[in-house]
Coordinates of C-alpha atoms in Angstrom, one line a residue:
X1 CA 0.0 0.1 0.1
X2 CA 0.8 3.9 -0.2
X3 CA 1.8 5.7 2.7
X4 CA 2.9 9.3 3.4
X5 CA 6.3 10.1 1.7
X6 CA 9.0 11.8 3.5
X7 CA 9.5 15.3 2.8
X8 CA 12.3 15.9 0.8
X9 CA 13.6 19.3 -0.1
X10 CA 15.7 20.2 -3.1
X11 CA 18.2 22.2 -3.7
X12 CA 17.9 25.1 -6.4
X13 CA 20.4 23.3 -8.6
X14 CA 17.6 21.1 -9.9
X15 CA 15.2 23.9 -10.9
X16 CA 17.2 24.4 -14.0
X17 CA 16.9 21.5 -16.0
X18 CA 13.5 21.3 -14.6
X19 CA 12.3 24.7 -15.9
X20 CA 14.0 24.3 -19.1
X21 CA 12.4 20.8 -19.7
X22 CA 8.9 22.4 -18.8
X23 CA 9.5 25.3 -21.3
X24 CA 10.4 23.1 -23.9
X25 CA 7.4 21.0 -23.7
X26 CA 5.1 23.8 -23.6
X27 CA 6.9 25.5 -26.9
X28 CA 6.1 22.2 -28.5
X29 CA 9.9 21.3 -28.5
X30 CA 10.1 17.4 -29.2
X31 CA 12.4 15.3 -27.1
X32 CA 15.2 13.5 -28.6
X33 CA 13.7 10.2 -28.9
X34 CA 10.7 11.5 -30.3
X35 CA 8.7 10.4 -27.3
X36 CA 6.0 12.6 -25.6
X37 CA 6.5 14.6 -22.7
X38 CA 3.6 15.5 -20.2
X39 CA 3.3 19.4 -19.9
X40 CA 2.6 18.6 -15.3
X41 CA 5.3 19.1 -13.0
X42 CA 6.3 15.6 -12.8
X43 CA 6.4 15.4 -16.7
X44 CA 4.3 11.7 -16.0
X45 CA 4.2 10.0 -19.2
X46 CA 3.5 6.2 -17.9
X47 CA 0.4 4.6 -16.1
X48 CA 1.8 4.1 -12.6
X49 CA 1.8 5.8 -9.8
X50 CA 4.2 8.6 -9.8
X51 CA 6.6 8.8 -6.5
X52 CA 9.0 11.4 -5.6
X53 CA 9.2 15.0 -5.7
X54 CA 8.8 17.1 -9.1
X55 CA 9.0 20.8 -10.1
X56 CA 8.0 22.9 -7.3
X57 CA 6.0 20.1 -5.2
X58 CA 7.1 17.6 -2.6
X59 CA 5.5 14.4 -2.3
X60 CA 3.5 13.9 1.0
X61 CA 1.2 11.1 -0.2
X62 CA 1.3 8.4 -2.6
X63 CA -1.0 5.8 -2.4
X64 CA -1.6 2.9 -4.9
X65 CA -4.1 0.3 -2.7
X66 CA -2.1 -2.7 -3.7
X67 CA -1.9 -5.6 -1.2
X68 CA -5.0 -3.6 1.3
X69 CA -8.3 -4.6 1.7
X70 CA -10.9 -2.3 3.1
X71 CA -14.4 -3.8 3.1
X72 CA -17.8 -2.1 2.8
X73 CA -18.6 -1.3 6.3
X74 CA -14.8 0.4 7.2
X75 CA -15.5 4.0 6.1
X76 CA -18.1 4.2 8.9
X77 CA -18.2 6.4 12.1
X78 CA -16.7 9.5 10.5
X79 CA -18.5 12.2 12.4
X80 CA -15.1 13.1 14.3
X81 CA -13.5 16.7 14.0
X82 CA -15.4 16.8 11.0
X83 CA -13.6 19.2 7.9
X84 CA -10.5 19.8 9.9
X85 CA -7.1 17.9 10.1
X86 CA -8.1 15.7 12.7
X87 CA -10.8 14.4 11.4
X88 CA -11.3 10.4 11.4
X89 CA -13.3 7.5 10.6
X90 CA -13.8 5.4 13.6
X91 CA -14.4 1.9 11.7
X92 CA -11.1 2.5 10.1
X93 CA -7.9 1.1 11.6
X94 CA -3.9 1.4 10.5
X95 CA -2.8 3.3 7.8
X96 CA -6.3 4.1 6.3
X97 CA -7.5 5.3 9.6
X98 CA -4.3 7.6 9.6
X99 CA -4.7 8.4 5.7
X100 CA -8.2 9.0 4.9
X101 CA -12.0 10.5 6.2
X102 CA -15.5 10.5 4.5
X103 CA -18.2 12.9 4.7
X104 CA -20.2 11.1 7.7
X105 CA -23.3 9.2 6.9
X106 CA -26.7 11.6 6.5
X107 CA -24.9 14.6 5.2
X108 CA -26.7 15.7 2.0
X109 CA -25.1 16.0 -1.1
X110 CA -25.1 19.2 -3.7
X111 CA -28.4 18.3 -5.1
X112 CA -30.4 18.9 -2.4
X113 CA -29.2 22.4 -2.8
X114 CA -30.4 22.5 -6.7
X115 CA -33.7 21.8 -6.1
X116 CA -33.1 18.1 -7.7
X117 CA -36.2 15.7 -7.5
X118 CA -34.0 12.8 -7.0
X119 CA -31.0 13.9 -4.2
X120 CA -28.5 12.1 -2.5
X121 CA -27.4 11.3 0.8
X122 CA -23.4 10.7 2.1
X123 CA -23.3 6.8 2.9
X124 CA -19.5 6.0 2.8
X125 CA -20.2 2.9 4.6
X126 CA -21.9 1.1 1.9
X127 CA -20.3 2.9 -1.2
X128 CA -16.4 3.1 -0.5
X129 CA -14.0 -0.3 -0.2
X130 CA -10.6 -0.9 -1.4
X131 CA -9.2 -4.3 -2.3
X132 CA -7.9 -5.9 -5.8
X133 CA -10.0 -5.8 -9.1
X134 CA -10.6 -9.0 -11.2
X135 CA -6.7 -8.5 -12.6
X136 CA -5.3 -8.3 -9.4
X137 CA -4.5 -4.5 -9.4
X138 CA -5.5 -3.0 -6.1
X139 CA -8.1 0.2 -6.5
X140 CA -10.3 2.2 -4.3
X141 CA -13.8 1.3 -5.4
X142 CA -16.5 4.0 -5.2
X143 CA -19.8 2.5 -5.8
X144 CA -22.9 4.6 -5.7
X145 CA -26.0 3.5 -5.9
X146 CA -30.3 4.3 -5.3
X147 CA -32.3 1.7 -3.4
X148 CA -35.1 -0.2 -5.7
X149 CA -37.7 1.5 -3.9
X150 CA -36.5 4.8 -4.5
X151 CA -35.3 7.4 -2.0
X152 CA -32.2 9.3 -2.1
X153 CA -29.0 8.1 -4.0
X154 CA -26.3 6.8 -1.7
X155 CA -23.4 9.4 -2.7
X156 CA -19.9 8.9 -1.2
X157 CA -17.0 11.8 -0.6
X158 CA -13.7 11.2 0.8
X159 CA -10.7 13.1 1.8
X160 CA -7.0 12.1 2.3
X161 CA -6.0 13.8 5.4
X162 CA -2.2 14.7 4.1
X163 CA -3.8 17.6 2.5
X164 CA -6.2 18.9 4.3
X165 CA -6.3 22.4 5.4
X166 CA -3.2 22.7 3.0
X167 CA -2.5 26.0 1.1
X168 CA -1.6 25.2 -2.4
X169 CA -0.1 21.8 -3.7
X170 CA -0.4 19.3 -6.6
X171 CA -3.1 16.8 -6.5
X172 CA -3.4 13.7 -8.9
X173 CA -5.0 10.2 -9.4
X174 CA -5.7 7.6 -12.4
X175 CA -9.1 7.0 -12.4
X176 CA -12.1 5.2 -14.6
X177 CA -15.9 4.7 -14.4
X178 CA -16.2 0.9 -14.6
X179 CA -19.7 0.7 -14.4
X180 CA -22.0 3.5 -16.1
X181 CA -25.7 4.4 -15.3
X182 CA -27.3 7.4 -15.4
X183 CA -27.6 10.0 -12.4
X184 CA -24.1 9.9 -11.1
X185 CA -21.3 12.0 -11.4
X186 CA -17.8 13.7 -9.4
X187 CA -16.8 16.8 -8.4
X188 CA -13.5 16.6 -6.9
X189 CA -12.9 20.0 -5.5
X190 CA -11.1 22.5 -3.5
X191 CA -13.9 24.9 -1.9
X192 CA -14.1 27.4 0.9
X193 CA -14.3 31.0 1.5
X194 CA -16.0 31.7 -1.9
X195 CA -13.5 30.3 -3.8
X196 CA -13.7 26.8 -5.9
X197 CA -11.7 24.7 -7.9
X198 CA -13.0 21.6 -9.4
X199 CA -11.5 19.0 -11.1
X200 CA -12.3 16.2 -12.6
X201 CA -16.0 17.3 -12.7
X202 CA -19.0 16.4 -14.8
X203 CA -21.8 13.5 -14.9
X204 CA -20.6 9.8 -15.6
X205 CA -22.5 9.8 -18.9
X206 CA -21.2 13.4 -20.4
X207 CA -17.7 15.1 -20.5
X208 CA -14.7 14.8 -18.0
X209 CA -14.0 18.6 -17.0
X210 CA -12.5 21.1 -15.1
X211 CA -14.1 24.2 -13.4
X212 CA -12.6 27.4 -11.5
X213 CA -14.8 29.9 -9.6
X214 CA -12.9 32.7 -8.7
X215 CA -12.8 33.8 -5.2
X216 CA -15.3 36.5 -4.5
X217 CA -17.1 35.6 -8.0
X218 CA -17.0 36.3 -11.4
X219 CA -17.1 34.5 -14.6
X220 CA -16.4 30.6 -13.8
X221 CA -13.6 28.9 -15.8
X222 CA -14.8 26.1 -17.8
X223 CA -12.1 23.8 -19.7
X224 CA -13.1 20.3 -21.3
X225 CA -10.7 17.6 -20.6
X226 CA -12.1 14.1 -21.9
X227 CA -15.3 13.1 -23.6
X228 CA -15.4 9.6 -21.9
X229 CA -14.9 9.0 -18.2
X230 CA -15.2 5.0 -19.0
X231 CA -11.7 5.3 -20.2
X232 CA -8.7 5.1 -17.6
X233 CA -7.4 9.0 -17.4
X234 CA -4.8 10.7 -15.1
X235 CA -6.2 14.0 -13.7
X236 CA -4.3 16.7 -11.9
X237 CA -4.2 19.9 -10.5
X238 CA -1.5 22.5 -9.8
X239 CA -2.5 25.3 -7.3
X240 CA 0.4 27.9 -7.1
X241 CA 0.5 31.4 -5.5
X242 CA -1.5 33.0 -8.0
X243 CA -2.2 30.0 -10.5
X244 CA -4.3 27.0 -11.1
X245 CA -3.8 24.7 -13.7
X246 CA -5.6 21.2 -15.1
X247 CA -4.2 18.5 -16.6
X248 CA -5.9 15.7 -17.8
X249 CA -3.3 12.5 -19.0
X250 CA -0.4 14.9 -18.8
X251 CA -1.9 17.7 -21.3
X252 CA -2.6 20.9 -20.0
X253 CA -6.7 21.4 -20.5
X254 CA -6.4 25.1 -18.6
X255 CA -5.4 27.4 -16.2
X256 CA -6.8 30.4 -14.8
X257 CA -5.1 33.2 -13.0
X258 CA -8.2 35.4 -11.7
X259 CA -8.8 35.4 -7.8
X260 CA -7.0 32.1 -7.0
X261 CA -7.4 30.9 -3.5
X262 CA -4.6 31.9 -1.1
X263 CA -6.0 30.3 1.7
X264 CA -5.9 26.6 3.3
X265 CA -8.3 24.2 1.2
X266 CA -8.7 20.2 1.6
X267 CA -9.3 18.2 -1.4
X268 CA -12.4 16.4 -1.6
X269 CA -12.9 13.6 -3.8
X270 CA -16.6 14.2 -4.1
X271 CA -19.0 11.9 -6.1
X272 CA -22.5 12.7 -5.8
X273 CA -25.7 12.4 -7.5
X274 CA -26.1 14.1 -11.0
X275 CA -27.2 18.1 -11.0
X276 CA -27.9 17.4 -14.6
X277 CA -29.8 15.6 -16.7
X278 CA -31.8 12.1 -16.3
X279 CA -31.8 11.5 -12.4
X280 CA -30.7 8.0 -11.2
X281 CA -33.4 5.3 -11.3
X282 CA -34.2 3.4 -8.7
X283 CA -32.0 0.3 -8.3
X284 CA -29.5 1.6 -10.3
X285 CA -25.8 1.9 -9.8
X286 CA -22.9 3.3 -10.8
X287 CA -18.9 2.7 -10.0
X288 CA -15.8 4.6 -10.0
X289 CA -12.5 3.0 -9.7
X290 CA -9.4 4.8 -8.4
X291 CA -6.0 2.8 -8.8
X292 CA -3.8 5.3 -7.3
X293 CA -3.4 8.6 -5.7
X294 CA -0.7 11.2 -5.3
X295 CA -0.3 14.5 -3.2
X296 CA 2.3 17.1 -2.9
X297 CA 2.7 20.2 -0.9
X298 CA 4.1 23.2 -2.3
X299 CA 7.6 24.3 -2.2
X300 CA 7.8 27.7 -1.2
X301 CA 12.0 27.6 -2.0

């Protein structure tokens, strides 16, 4: 399994080659061997969990879920020190209790605020688990569902504790919707104090997008990223002073410099009932698989 990575500070000597390579990428200069170069700070070209520091970021969480089993029912009793870096789920143990929190059972999802006919309620205890996929790959499974007799969708929002209430950073994951049905969506976000950054966001039957809502209001930034949630994608957000950048599969899909948050915020992997289009049908379910998560603090040097 992954764990908190020890912070390692870099000397300034590493900045020059990093900056030069990043400039080459942004200017479209090919590498000598002709292989594509990712535009994100880690220059990730593969599909495996990146490890180690990169650019102005130092890694604080690297989780690939391999070798772990966290059965349904474990993400329970999560109403402890909510929305703080001390939050925890009493049903978890060991490293997962140290590293993960979830919105407690009974909290309403966003659809309730939007007047949707079908809304969701967070139920991490019966939606979130960790274990091997059929091919043996370790994953976090987020399976949302609606009871056969109707009622609210059982939704899930999980939170990596290592980056709760952190100012700036890099946030990456590799995800895929492995069971699709109308009425389910994701909005992985940082928000608070009138600020919000969402990536990835969208109904799972629609496009994968990113949004930036400037602090204090103003027109939202909208950045299409991919047209199919049912394919594997690596999604990354890089949040630095005065700028937020969004990446899909190493490709820069958008950035914004307007009223970017400058306060500590938590990274919430929020999954809930749809805000647009058809509602989830009674008895339906949909599932998102996460094969790795990596998070980084911002190096102020």
